[in-house]
Coordinates of C-alpha atoms in Angstrom, one line a residue:
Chain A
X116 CA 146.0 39.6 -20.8
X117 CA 148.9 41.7 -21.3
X118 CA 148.4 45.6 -21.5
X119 CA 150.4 47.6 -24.3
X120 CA 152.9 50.1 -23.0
X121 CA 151.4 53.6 -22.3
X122 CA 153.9 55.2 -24.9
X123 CA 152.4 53.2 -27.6
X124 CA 148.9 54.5 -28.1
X125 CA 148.8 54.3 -31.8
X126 CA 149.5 50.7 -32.0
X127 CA 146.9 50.0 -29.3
X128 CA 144.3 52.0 -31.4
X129 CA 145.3 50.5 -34.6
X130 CA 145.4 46.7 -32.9
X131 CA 142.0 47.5 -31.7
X132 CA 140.3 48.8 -34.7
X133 CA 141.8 45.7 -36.7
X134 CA 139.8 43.5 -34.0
X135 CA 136.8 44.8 -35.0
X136 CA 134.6 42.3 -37.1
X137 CA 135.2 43.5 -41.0
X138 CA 131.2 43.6 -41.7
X139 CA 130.8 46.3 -38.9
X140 CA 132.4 48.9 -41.4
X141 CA 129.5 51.0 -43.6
X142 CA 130.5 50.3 -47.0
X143 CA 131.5 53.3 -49.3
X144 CA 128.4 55.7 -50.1
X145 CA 125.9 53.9 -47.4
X146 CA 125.8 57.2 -45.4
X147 CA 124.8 59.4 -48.8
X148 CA 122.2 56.9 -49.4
X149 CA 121.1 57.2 -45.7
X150 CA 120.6 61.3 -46.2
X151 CA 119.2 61.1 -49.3
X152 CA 116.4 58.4 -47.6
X153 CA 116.2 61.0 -45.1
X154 CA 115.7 63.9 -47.0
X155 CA 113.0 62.4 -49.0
X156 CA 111.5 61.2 -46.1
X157 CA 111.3 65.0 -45.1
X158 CA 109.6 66.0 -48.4
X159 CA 106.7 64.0 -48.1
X160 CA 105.8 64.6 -44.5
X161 CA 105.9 68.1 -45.7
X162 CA 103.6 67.2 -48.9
X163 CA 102.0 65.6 -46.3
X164 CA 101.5 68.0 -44.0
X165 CA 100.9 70.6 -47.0
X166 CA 97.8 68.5 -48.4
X167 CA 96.1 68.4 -44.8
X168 CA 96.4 72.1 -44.2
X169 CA 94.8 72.8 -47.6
X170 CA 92.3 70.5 -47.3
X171 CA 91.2 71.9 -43.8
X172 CA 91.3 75.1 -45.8
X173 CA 88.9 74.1 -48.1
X174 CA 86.6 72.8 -45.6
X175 CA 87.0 76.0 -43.4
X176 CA 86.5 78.0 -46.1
X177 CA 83.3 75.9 -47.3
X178 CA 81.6 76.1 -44.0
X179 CA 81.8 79.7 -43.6
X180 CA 81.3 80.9 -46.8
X181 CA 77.5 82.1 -46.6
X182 CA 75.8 81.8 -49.8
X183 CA 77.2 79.5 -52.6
X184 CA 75.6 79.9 -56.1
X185 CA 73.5 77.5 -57.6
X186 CA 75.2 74.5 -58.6
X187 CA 73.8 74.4 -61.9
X188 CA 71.2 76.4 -63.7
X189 CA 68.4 73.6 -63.6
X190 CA 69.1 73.0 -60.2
X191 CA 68.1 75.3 -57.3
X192 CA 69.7 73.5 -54.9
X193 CA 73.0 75.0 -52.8
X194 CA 75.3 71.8 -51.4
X195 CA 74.0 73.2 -48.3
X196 CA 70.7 71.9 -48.1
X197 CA 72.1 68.6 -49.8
X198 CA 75.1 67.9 -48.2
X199 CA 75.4 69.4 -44.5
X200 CA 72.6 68.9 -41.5
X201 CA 69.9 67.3 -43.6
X202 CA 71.4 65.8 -46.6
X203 CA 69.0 65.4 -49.2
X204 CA 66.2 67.1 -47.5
X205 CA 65.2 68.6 -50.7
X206 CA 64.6 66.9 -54.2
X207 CA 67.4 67.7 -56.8
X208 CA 64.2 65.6 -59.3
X209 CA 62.5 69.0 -60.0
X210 CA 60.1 69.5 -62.8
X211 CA 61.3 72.7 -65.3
X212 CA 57.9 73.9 -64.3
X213 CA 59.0 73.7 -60.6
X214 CA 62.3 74.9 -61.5
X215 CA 60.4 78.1 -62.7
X216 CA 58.9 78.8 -59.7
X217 CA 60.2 81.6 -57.4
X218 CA 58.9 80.1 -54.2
X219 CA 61.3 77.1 -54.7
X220 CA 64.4 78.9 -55.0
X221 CA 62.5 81.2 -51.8
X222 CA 61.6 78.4 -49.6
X223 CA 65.1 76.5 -50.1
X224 CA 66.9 80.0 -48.9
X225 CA 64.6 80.5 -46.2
X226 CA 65.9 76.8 -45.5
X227 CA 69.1 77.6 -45.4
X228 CA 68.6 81.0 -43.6
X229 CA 67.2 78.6 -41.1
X230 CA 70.2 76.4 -40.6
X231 CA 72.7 79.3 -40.3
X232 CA 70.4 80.5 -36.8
X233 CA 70.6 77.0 -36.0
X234 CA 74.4 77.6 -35.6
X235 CA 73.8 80.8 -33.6
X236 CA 73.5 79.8 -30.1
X237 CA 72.1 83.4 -28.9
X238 CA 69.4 83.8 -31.7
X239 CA 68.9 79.7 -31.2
X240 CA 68.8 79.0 -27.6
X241 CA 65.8 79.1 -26.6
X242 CA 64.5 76.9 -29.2
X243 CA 63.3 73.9 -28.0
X244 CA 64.8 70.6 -29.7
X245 CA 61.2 69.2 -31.0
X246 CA 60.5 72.4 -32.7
X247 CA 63.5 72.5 -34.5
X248 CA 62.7 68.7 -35.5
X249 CA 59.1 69.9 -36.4
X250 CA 60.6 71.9 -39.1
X251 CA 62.6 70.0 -40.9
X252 CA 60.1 67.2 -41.1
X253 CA 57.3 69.4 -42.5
X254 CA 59.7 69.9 -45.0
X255 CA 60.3 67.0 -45.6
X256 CA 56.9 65.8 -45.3
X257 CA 56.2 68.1 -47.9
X258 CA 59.0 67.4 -50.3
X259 CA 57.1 63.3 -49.8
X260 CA 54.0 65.3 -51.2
X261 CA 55.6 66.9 -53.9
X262 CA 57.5 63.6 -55.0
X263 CA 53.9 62.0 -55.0
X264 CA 52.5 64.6 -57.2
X265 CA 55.9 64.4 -59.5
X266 CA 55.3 60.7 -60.0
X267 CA 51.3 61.6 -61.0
X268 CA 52.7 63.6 -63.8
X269 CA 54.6 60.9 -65.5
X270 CA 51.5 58.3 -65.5
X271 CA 49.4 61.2 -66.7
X272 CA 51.9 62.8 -68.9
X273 CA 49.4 62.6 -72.4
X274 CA 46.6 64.0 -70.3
X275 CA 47.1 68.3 -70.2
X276 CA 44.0 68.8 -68.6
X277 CA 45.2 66.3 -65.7
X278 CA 48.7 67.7 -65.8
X279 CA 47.6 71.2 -65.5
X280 CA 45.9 69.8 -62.0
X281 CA 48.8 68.3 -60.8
X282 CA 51.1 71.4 -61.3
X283 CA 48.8 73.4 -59.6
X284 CA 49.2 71.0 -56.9
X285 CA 53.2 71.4 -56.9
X286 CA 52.5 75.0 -56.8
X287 CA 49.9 74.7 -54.2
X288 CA 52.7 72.4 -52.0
X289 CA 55.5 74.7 -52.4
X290 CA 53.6 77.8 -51.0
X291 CA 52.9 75.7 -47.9
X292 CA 55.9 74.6 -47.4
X293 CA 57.4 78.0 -47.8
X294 CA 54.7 79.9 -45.5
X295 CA 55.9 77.0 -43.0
X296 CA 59.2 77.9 -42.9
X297 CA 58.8 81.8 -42.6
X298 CA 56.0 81.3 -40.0
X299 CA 57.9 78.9 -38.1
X300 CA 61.2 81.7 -38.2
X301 CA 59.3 84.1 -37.0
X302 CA 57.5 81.9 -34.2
X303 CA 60.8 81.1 -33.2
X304 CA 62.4 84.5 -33.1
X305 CA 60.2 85.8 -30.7
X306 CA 60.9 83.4 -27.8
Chain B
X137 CA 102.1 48.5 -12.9
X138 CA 101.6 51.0 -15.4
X139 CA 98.9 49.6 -17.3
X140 CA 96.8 48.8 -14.2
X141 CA 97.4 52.3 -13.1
X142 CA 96.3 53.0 -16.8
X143 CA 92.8 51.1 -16.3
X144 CA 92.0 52.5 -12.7
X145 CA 92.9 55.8 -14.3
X146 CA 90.4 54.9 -17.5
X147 CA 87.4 53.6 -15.2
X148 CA 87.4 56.4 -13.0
X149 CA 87.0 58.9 -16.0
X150 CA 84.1 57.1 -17.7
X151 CA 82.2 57.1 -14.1
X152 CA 82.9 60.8 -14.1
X153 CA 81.6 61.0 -17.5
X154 CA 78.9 59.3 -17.1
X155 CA 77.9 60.5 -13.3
X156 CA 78.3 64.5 -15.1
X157 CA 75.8 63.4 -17.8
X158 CA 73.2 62.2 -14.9
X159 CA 73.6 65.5 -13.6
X160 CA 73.0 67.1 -16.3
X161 CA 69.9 65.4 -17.6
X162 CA 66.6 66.8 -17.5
X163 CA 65.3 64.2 -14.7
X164 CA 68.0 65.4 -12.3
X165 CA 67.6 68.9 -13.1
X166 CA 63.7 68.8 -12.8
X167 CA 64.9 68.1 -8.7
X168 CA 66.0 71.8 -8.8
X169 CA 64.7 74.0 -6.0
X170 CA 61.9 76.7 -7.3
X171 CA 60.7 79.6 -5.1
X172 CA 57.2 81.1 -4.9
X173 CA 56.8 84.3 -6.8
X174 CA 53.4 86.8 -6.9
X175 CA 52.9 90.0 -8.2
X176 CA 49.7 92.4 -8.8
X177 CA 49.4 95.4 -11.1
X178 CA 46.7 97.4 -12.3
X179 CA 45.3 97.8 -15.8
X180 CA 42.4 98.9 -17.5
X181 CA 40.1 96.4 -18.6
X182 CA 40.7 96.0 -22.3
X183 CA 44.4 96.5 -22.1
X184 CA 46.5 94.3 -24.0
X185 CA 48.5 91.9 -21.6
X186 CA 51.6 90.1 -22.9
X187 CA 52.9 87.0 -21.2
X188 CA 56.1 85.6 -21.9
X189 CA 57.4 82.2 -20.5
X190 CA 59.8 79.9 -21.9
X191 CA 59.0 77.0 -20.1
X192 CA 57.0 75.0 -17.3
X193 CA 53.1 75.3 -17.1
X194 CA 51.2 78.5 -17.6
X195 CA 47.7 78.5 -16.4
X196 CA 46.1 82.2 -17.5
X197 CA 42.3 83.2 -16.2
X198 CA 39.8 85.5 -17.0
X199 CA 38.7 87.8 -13.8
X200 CA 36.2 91.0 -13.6
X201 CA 38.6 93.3 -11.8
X202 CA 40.5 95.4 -13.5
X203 CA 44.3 94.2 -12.2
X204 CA 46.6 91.4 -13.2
X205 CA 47.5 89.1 -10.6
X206 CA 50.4 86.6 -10.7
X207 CA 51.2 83.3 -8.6
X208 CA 53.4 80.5 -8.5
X209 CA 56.5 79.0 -8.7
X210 CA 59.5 79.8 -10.7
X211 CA 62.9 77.7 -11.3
X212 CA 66.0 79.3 -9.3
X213 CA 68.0 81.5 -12.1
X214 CA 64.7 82.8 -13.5
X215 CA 63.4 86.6 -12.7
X216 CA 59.7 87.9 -12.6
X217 CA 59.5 90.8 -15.0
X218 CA 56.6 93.2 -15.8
X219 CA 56.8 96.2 -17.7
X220 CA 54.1 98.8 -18.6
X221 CA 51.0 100.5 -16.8
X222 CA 47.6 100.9 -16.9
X223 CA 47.3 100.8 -20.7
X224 CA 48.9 97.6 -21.0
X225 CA 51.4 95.2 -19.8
X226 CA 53.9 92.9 -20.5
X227 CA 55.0 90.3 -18.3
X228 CA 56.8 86.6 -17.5
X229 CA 60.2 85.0 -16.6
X230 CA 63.1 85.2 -18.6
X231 CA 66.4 83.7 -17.7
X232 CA 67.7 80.1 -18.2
X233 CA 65.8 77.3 -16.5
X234 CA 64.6 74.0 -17.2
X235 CA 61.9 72.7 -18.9
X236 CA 58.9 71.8 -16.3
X237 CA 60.4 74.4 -13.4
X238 CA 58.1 77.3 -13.6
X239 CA 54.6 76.6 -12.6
X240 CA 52.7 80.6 -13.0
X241 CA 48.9 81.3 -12.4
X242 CA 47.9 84.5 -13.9
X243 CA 44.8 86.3 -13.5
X244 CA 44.4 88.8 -16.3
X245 CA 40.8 91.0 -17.2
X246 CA 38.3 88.7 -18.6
X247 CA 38.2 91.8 -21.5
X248 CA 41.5 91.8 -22.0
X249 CA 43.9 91.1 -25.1
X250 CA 45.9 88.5 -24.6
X251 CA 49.4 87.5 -26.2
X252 CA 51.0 84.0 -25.3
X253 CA 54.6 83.3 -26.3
X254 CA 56.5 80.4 -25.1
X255 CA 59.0 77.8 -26.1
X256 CA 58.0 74.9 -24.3
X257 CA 55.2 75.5 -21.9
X258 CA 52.1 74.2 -21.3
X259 CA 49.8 76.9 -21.8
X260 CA 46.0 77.0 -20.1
X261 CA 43.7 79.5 -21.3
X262 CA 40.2 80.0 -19.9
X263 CA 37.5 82.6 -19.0
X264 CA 38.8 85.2 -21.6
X265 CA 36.6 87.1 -24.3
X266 CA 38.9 89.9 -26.1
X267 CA 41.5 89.1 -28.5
X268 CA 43.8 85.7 -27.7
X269 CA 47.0 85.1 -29.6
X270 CA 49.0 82.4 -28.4
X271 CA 52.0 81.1 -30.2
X272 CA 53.9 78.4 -28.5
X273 CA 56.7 76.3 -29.9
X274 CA 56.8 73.0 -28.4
X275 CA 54.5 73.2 -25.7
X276 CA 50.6 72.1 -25.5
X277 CA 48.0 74.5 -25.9
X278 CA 44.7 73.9 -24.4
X279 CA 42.0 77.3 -24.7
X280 CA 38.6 76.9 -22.9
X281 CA 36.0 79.4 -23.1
X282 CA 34.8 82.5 -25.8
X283 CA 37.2 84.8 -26.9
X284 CA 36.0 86.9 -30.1
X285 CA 39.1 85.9 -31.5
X286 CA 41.6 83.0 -31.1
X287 CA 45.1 82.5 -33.0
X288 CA 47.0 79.6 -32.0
X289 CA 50.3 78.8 -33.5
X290 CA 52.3 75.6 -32.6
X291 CA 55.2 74.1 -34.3
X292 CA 55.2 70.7 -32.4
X293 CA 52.8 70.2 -29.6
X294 CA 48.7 69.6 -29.7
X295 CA 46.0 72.2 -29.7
X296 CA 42.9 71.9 -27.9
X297 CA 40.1 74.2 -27.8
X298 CA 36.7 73.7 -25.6
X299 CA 34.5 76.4 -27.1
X300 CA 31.1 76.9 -25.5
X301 CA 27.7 75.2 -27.1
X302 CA 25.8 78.0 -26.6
X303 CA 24.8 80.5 -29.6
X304 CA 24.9 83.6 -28.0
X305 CA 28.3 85.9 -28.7
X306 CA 29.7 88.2 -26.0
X307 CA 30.9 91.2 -27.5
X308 CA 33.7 93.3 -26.2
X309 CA 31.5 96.2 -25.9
X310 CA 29.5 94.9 -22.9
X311 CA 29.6 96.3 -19.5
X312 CA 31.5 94.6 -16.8
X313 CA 28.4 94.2 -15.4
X314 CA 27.2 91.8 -18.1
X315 CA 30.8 90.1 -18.7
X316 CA 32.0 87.0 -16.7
X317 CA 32.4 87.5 -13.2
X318 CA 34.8 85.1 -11.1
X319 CA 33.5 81.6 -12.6
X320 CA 35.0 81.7 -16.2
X321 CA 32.6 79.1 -17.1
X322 CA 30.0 80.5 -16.2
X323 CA 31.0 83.4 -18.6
X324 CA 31.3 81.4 -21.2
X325 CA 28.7 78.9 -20.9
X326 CA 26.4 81.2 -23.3
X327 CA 29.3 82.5 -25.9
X328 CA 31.1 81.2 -29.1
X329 CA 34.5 82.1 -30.0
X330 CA 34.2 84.7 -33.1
X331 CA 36.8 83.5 -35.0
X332 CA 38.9 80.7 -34.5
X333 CA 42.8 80.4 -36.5
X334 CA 45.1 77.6 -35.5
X335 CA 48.3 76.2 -37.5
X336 CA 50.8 73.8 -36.1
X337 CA 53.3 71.9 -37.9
X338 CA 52.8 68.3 -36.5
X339 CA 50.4 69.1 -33.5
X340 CA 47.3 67.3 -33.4
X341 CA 44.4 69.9 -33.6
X342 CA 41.3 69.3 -31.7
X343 CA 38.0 71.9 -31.5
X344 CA 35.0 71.3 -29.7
X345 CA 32.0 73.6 -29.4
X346 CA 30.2 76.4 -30.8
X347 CA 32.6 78.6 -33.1
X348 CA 31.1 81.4 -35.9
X349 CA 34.3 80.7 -38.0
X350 CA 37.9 78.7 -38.2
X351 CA 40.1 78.6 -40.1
X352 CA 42.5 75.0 -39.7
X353 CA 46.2 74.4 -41.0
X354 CA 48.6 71.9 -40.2
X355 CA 51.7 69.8 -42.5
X356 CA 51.5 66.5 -40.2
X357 CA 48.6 66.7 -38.0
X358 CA 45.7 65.1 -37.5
X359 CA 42.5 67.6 -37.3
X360 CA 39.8 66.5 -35.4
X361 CA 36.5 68.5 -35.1
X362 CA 33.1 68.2 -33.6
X363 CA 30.7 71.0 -33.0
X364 CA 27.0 71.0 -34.1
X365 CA 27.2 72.6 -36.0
X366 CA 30.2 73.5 -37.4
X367 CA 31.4 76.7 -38.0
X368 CA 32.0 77.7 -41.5
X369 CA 35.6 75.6 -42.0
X370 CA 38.8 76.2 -43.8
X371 CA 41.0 73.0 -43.1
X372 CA 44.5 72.7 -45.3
X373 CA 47.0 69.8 -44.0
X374 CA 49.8 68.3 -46.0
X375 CA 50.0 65.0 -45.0
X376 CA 47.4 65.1 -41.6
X377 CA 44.2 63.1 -41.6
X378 CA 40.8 65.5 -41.0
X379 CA 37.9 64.0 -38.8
X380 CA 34.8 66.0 -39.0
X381 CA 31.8 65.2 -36.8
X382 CA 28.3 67.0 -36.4
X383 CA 25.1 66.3 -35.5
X384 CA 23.7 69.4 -37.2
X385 CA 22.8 70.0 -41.0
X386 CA 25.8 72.1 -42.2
X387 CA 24.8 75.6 -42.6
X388 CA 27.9 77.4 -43.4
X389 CA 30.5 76.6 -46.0
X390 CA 32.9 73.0 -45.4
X391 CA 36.0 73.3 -47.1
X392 CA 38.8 70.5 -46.3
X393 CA 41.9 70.2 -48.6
X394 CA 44.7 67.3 -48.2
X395 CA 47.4 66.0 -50.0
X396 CA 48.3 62.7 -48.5
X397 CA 46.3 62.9 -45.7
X398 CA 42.3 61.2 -46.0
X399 CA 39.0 63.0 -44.4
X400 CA 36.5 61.6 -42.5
X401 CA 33.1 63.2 -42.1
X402 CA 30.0 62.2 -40.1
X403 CA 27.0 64.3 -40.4
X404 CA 23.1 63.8 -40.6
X405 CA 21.9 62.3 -43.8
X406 CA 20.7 64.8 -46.6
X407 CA 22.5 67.3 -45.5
X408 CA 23.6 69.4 -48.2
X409 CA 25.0 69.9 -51.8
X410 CA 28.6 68.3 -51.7
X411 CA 31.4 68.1 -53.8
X412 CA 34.3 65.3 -52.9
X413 CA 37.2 64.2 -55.0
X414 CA 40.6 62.5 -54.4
X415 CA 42.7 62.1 -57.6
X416 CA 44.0 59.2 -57.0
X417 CA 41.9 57.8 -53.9
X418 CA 39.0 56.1 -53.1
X419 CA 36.0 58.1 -52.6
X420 CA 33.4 56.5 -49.8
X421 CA 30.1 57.0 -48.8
X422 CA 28.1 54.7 -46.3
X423 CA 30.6 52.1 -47.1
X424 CA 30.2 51.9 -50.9
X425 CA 32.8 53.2 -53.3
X426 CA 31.3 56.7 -55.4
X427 CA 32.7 58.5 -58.1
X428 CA 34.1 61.2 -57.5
X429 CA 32.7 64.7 -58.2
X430 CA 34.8 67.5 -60.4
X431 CA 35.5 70.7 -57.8
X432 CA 34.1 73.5 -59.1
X433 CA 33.2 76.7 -57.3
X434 CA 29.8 77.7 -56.3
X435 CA 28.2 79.4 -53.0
X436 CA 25.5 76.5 -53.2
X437 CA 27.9 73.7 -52.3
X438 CA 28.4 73.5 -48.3
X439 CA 30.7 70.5 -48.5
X440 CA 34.1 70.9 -50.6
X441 CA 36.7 67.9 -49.8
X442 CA 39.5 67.7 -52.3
X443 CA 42.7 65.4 -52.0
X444 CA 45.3 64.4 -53.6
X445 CA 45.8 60.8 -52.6
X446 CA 44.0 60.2 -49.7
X447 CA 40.7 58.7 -49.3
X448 CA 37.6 60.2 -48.5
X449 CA 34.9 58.8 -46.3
X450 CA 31.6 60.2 -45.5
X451 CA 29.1 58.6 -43.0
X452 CA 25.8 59.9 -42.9
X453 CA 23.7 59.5 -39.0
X454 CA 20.2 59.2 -39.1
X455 CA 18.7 62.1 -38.0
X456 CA 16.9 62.0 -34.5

């Protein structure tokens, strides 16, 4: 192979961009397309990224707030008792007549009172793990009782002088179960 | 090369794990050293004596001097503290240790108040005739002997209390010379507890002996008593099962109330007026099905069983 002359540059450069193969060349506009592909690119790992801070946001902000109102009027229930360390714990079925009563609404605070210590490692240390079990399933051994009593009502729903029992027996339930929780907090808070 | 180094790199890290989590289990940790601890302080005989102990076994005795004496073993990390004087005292370990470590004898006056508060411990009660309140809230709880009043609370262990069979109360006003010497037993051999109060969550609750009055609550557990003859009863469980058993006719007022849970009572035949009703369980007596009675108040009734939806079973022994 002969080498061009050293005072000839441009024709060496010109000779060697002509020997490159014709479909190596970008065609017009590829490189505008290539930004804009890259700029959109951009904007949704920003969306992206946007959505999953506001979504941690939400479910910071949910876990610290510390009282949420009642989800509906009928319903004493926060979406703490249902939704976080003992989903479901307590019925959403209540009776109006339940709904009524103030030791429901009480005994489903002092629930929740009792999950915020839980998260407090100096007022729950020295709490042993079966205790803590104990609680919850009293209420929930409870909330099996009241369930049993709620069903009684419907068989016996033409009889008032049966009905009026069985309410008293929700009533009767609910007191215990609230007296258990309050006994059991302040049981606990002095170890 | 790299993926073997990789491997080596990954096995090594899931021993570690796993070897850190053997060390930190309660069966390694229960090897920990303890040391022997003792301590003695004066107080008057009456005084109220608080104990606290957040875990390991806790054996407490009634004595006739007028002193508190403690002995044992406690778990490395834990301190002996007392606090007070001759009115009173307050005393245990605090710190963190493990559950089983501490192993305390305390020797407190037999006429002494006694307050119990624990997390996990064991708790042994004997020889003791003042005032016992013991709340404990996983551990066992075991009282023997006569106190003129007993409160037990227990979220998740058993209760068990031995009272005496005899009939005769001690009073806190008698002289030292007429309360319990160094045998507890022998103390309590003629005494009845005064008034007995115990509530745990799902604890079984088990009372034997001579008691004047009691008063039983529990969501889960079972109740089981047997004196002759009983004391006049309050029992209240959620879902718990009752056993009562005497040999005696009932001369005090019976009152058992369940939800779920059913009742079983043996006593002699003939006893008394009674008044049992399940709403929607069976209703037994001898083996045959009854009706069951309406609940309505009145002082003449000794017996009062209600539930809910458990069954109701009464045995009657022939007299001897």
């Amino acid at each position: 192979m002969t080498m061009p002359p050293d005072d000839a540059p441009d024709t060496r450069l010109a000779s060697l961009l002509d020997a490159l193969p014709r479909e190596a060349t970008p065609p017009a506009g590829v490189w505008s397309r290539v930004l804009a592909a890259e700029r959109a690119r951009r904007g949704r790992r920003r969306l992206g990224i946007g959505a999953a801070a506001a979504a941690l946001a939400v479910v910071a902000a949910w876990g610290a707030w510390p009282a949420r109102p009642l989800t509906r009027a009928t319903s004493p229930f926060s979406a703490t008792v249902s939704g976080d360390m003992t989903p479901g714990i307590f019925s959403r079925a209540v009776l109006p007549e339940e709904a009524r009563d103030p030791r429901l609404r009480a005994a489903v605070q002092e629930f929740e009172a009792w999950q915020v210590a839980l998260t407090d490692p100096r007022r729950s240390f020295g709490w042993p793990n079966a205790a803590r079990r104990a609680v919850v399933d009293a209420v929930r051994d409870t909330e099996a009782e009241l369930a049993a009593v709620r069903a009684a009502l419907v068989v016996h729903a033409g009889d008032e002088a049966r009905r009026q029992i069985l309410l008293d027996h929700l009533t009767t339930l609910r007191a215990l179960q609230l007296e258990q929780l309050q006994r059991a907090r302040v049981l606990l808070d002095q170890l | 090369m790299r993926a073997r180094s990789f491997a080596v790199w990954h096995a090594a890290t899931g021993w570690l794990v796993v070897l850190s989590m053997l060390a930190l289990s309660p069966s390694s940790a229960m090897t920990q050293h303890t040391r022997p601890v003792h301590g003695g302080w004066a107080v008057a005989p009456t005084a109220p004596i608080k104990l606290h102990v957040a875990s390991g076994d806790v054996l407490v005795t009634g004595w006739s001097r007028d002193s508190v004496h403690l002995e044992g073993e406690m778990a490395e990390g834990e301190t002996l503290f007392a606090l007070g004087a001759w009115g009173g005292l307050k005393l245990g370990a605090e710190g963190r240790t493990v559950r089983g470590a501490s192993r305390l004898r305390v020797f407190v006056p037999s006429r002494a108040d006694l307050t119990v508060r624990s997390g996990s411990a064991a708790v042994e009660v004997s020889g003791l005739l003042g005032a016992v309140d013991i709340g404990v809230a996983d551990g066992s709880v075991r009282v023997e002997g006569a106190p003129s009043t007993l409160t037990i609370e227990a979220l998740s262990g058993d209760v068990q209390v031995e009272a005496p069979n005899g009939t005769r109360h001690v009073s806190r006003g008698e002289t030292a010379n007429t309360a319990p010497a160094a045998s507890p037993n022998a103390a309590s051999a003629a005494a009845s507890i005064g008034a007995l109060r115990v509530r745990t969550t799902r604890g079984r609750i088990t009372v034997r002996g001579h008691i004047q009055a009691a008063q039983l609550a529990t969501v889960s557990g079972v109740v089981d008593v047997s004196a002759a003859p009983l004391p006049a009863l309050r029992v209240s469980t959620v879902s718990g099962n009752v056993h009562l058993v005497t040999a005696s006719t009932l001369t005090a007022p019976v009152q058992v109330e369940t939800f779920g849970g059913s009742v079983y009572v043996t006593r002699p035949r003939g006893t008394t007026t009674e008044q049992l009703h399940s709403d929607t369980g069976e209703v037994m007596r001898n083996g045959q099905r009854v009706a069951a009675t309406n609940i309505s108040p009145s002082s003449a009734v000794l017996l009062t069983v209600r539930s809910f939806r458990g069954t109701i079973v009464v045995n009657d022994t022939v007299p001897r």
